[in-house]
Amino acid sequence: MSFFKKLKESISNKTAEVTSKFKDGLSKTRDSFVDKVEELILRKKKIDEEFYEDLEEILIGADVGVNTVLELIEELRKEVKQKKIEDANDLKPILSEKITELLEGENNNSLNIQSGRLNIILFVGVNGVGKTTTIGKLAHKLKSEGKQVLLAAGDTFRAGAIEQLEVWGERVGVEVVKHQAGADPAAVIYDAIQSAKSKNTEVLICDTAGRLHNKVNLMNELNKIFRVIQKEIPDAPHEVLLVLDATTGQNALQQAKLFKETSDVTGIVLTKLDGTAKGGIVVAIRNEMNIPVKFVGLGEKMDDLQEFDANQFVNAIFGQGFLEEETEANPS
Ligand SMILES: Nc1nc2c(ncn2[C@@H]2O[C@H](COP(=O)(O)OP(=O)(O)OP(=O)(O)O)[C@@H](O)[C@H]2O)c(=O)[nH]1
Ligand SMILES: [Mg+2]
């Protein structure tokens, strides 16, 4: 087999692998959301006011968010009018196309990692959303891309948090800089930066505590961490990733607003999409927050972190039936 053929095959295997990860991870959303849309189309057949109202309800039920749903329905109405569509079945490819458009935006999903410098990624988010787990998965991903990674155990607050990060460190073969429980998180991160500098580390990923019961404390702590990082490396942190738990629905949107007010969040990681039928939250966050969703968590294992991709996401949700019709409608 020629080199190019092999390369092509390996790329297409990789694409198929990613597609199936998205499909598996989003099966709950697909089963509930698409079944409801299919049922509505079968029941109504024609597009009328009641059809839009029912569709609105299904979308809101999938956590797409009221504002986004209203926008989406407005877009659909325009398209239906313009293309003189009557049959409800013909709306399916348009619906998936519009959702893809909302998700694509102009944002760049890739991480701001540059070679030849120490890149610092800070993870923030309330407790239990999946920060530490995502750090483990991301460390694994970056390491398998050949990058030298170091972790900082900046959650000195929650019992067991340091050990949890160490377990991930061992699992993926990455070193962890830590202090004792209860130590100053900013001091841990300071030490981690010194260690990273001395080892020529490419990426330092910092964990933080997620206590929200005292919002002012949490924000003060994060501010102190920012100051320490910036004193050492003025243009860092290069990424501030806010982790949100998809199963918390509209609450996740509230958290995003809160963190956006207090820190310069550069990207969102939406975890536990595998555990919810309401994957529409991605659309709400993407549309209402103006912060790119950079990764999605589709399970608890180290391979279950995927770069967010609007097309893969929509394809995984709408499945083959929708897709085939779309290809027929746009045979480009
Ligand atoms: N199903 C599923 N579970 C996940 C995912 N991401 C994280 N989890 C689980 O969510 C739980 C909490 O994850 P942690 O990583 O400890 O969350 P955290 O934000 O670090 O929590 P604190 O340290 O308490 O602030 C763990 O049981 C993880 O295995 C995901 O994408 N899918
Ligand atoms: Mg944690």
PDB file of N, CA and C in Angstrom, residues 93 138 217:
ATOM      1  N   PRO A  93     -33.682  18.388   7.253  1.00  0.00           N
ATOM      2  CA  PRO A  93     -32.323  18.826   6.905  1.00  0.00           C
ATOM      3  C   PRO A  93     -32.085  20.291   7.231  1.00  0.00           C
ATOM      4  N   LEU A 138      -7.106  15.600  29.237  1.00  0.00           N
ATOM      5  CA  LEU A 138      -6.388  16.535  28.358  1.00  0.00           C
ATOM      6  C   LEU A 138      -4.881  16.259  28.417  1.00  0.00           C
ATOM      7  N   ASN A 217     -14.951  34.280  48.048  1.00  0.00           N
ATOM      8  CA  ASN A 217     -13.711  33.553  48.321  1.00  0.00           C
ATOM      9  C   ASN A 217     -13.134  32.897  47.088  1.00  0.00           C
TER      10      ASN A 217
END
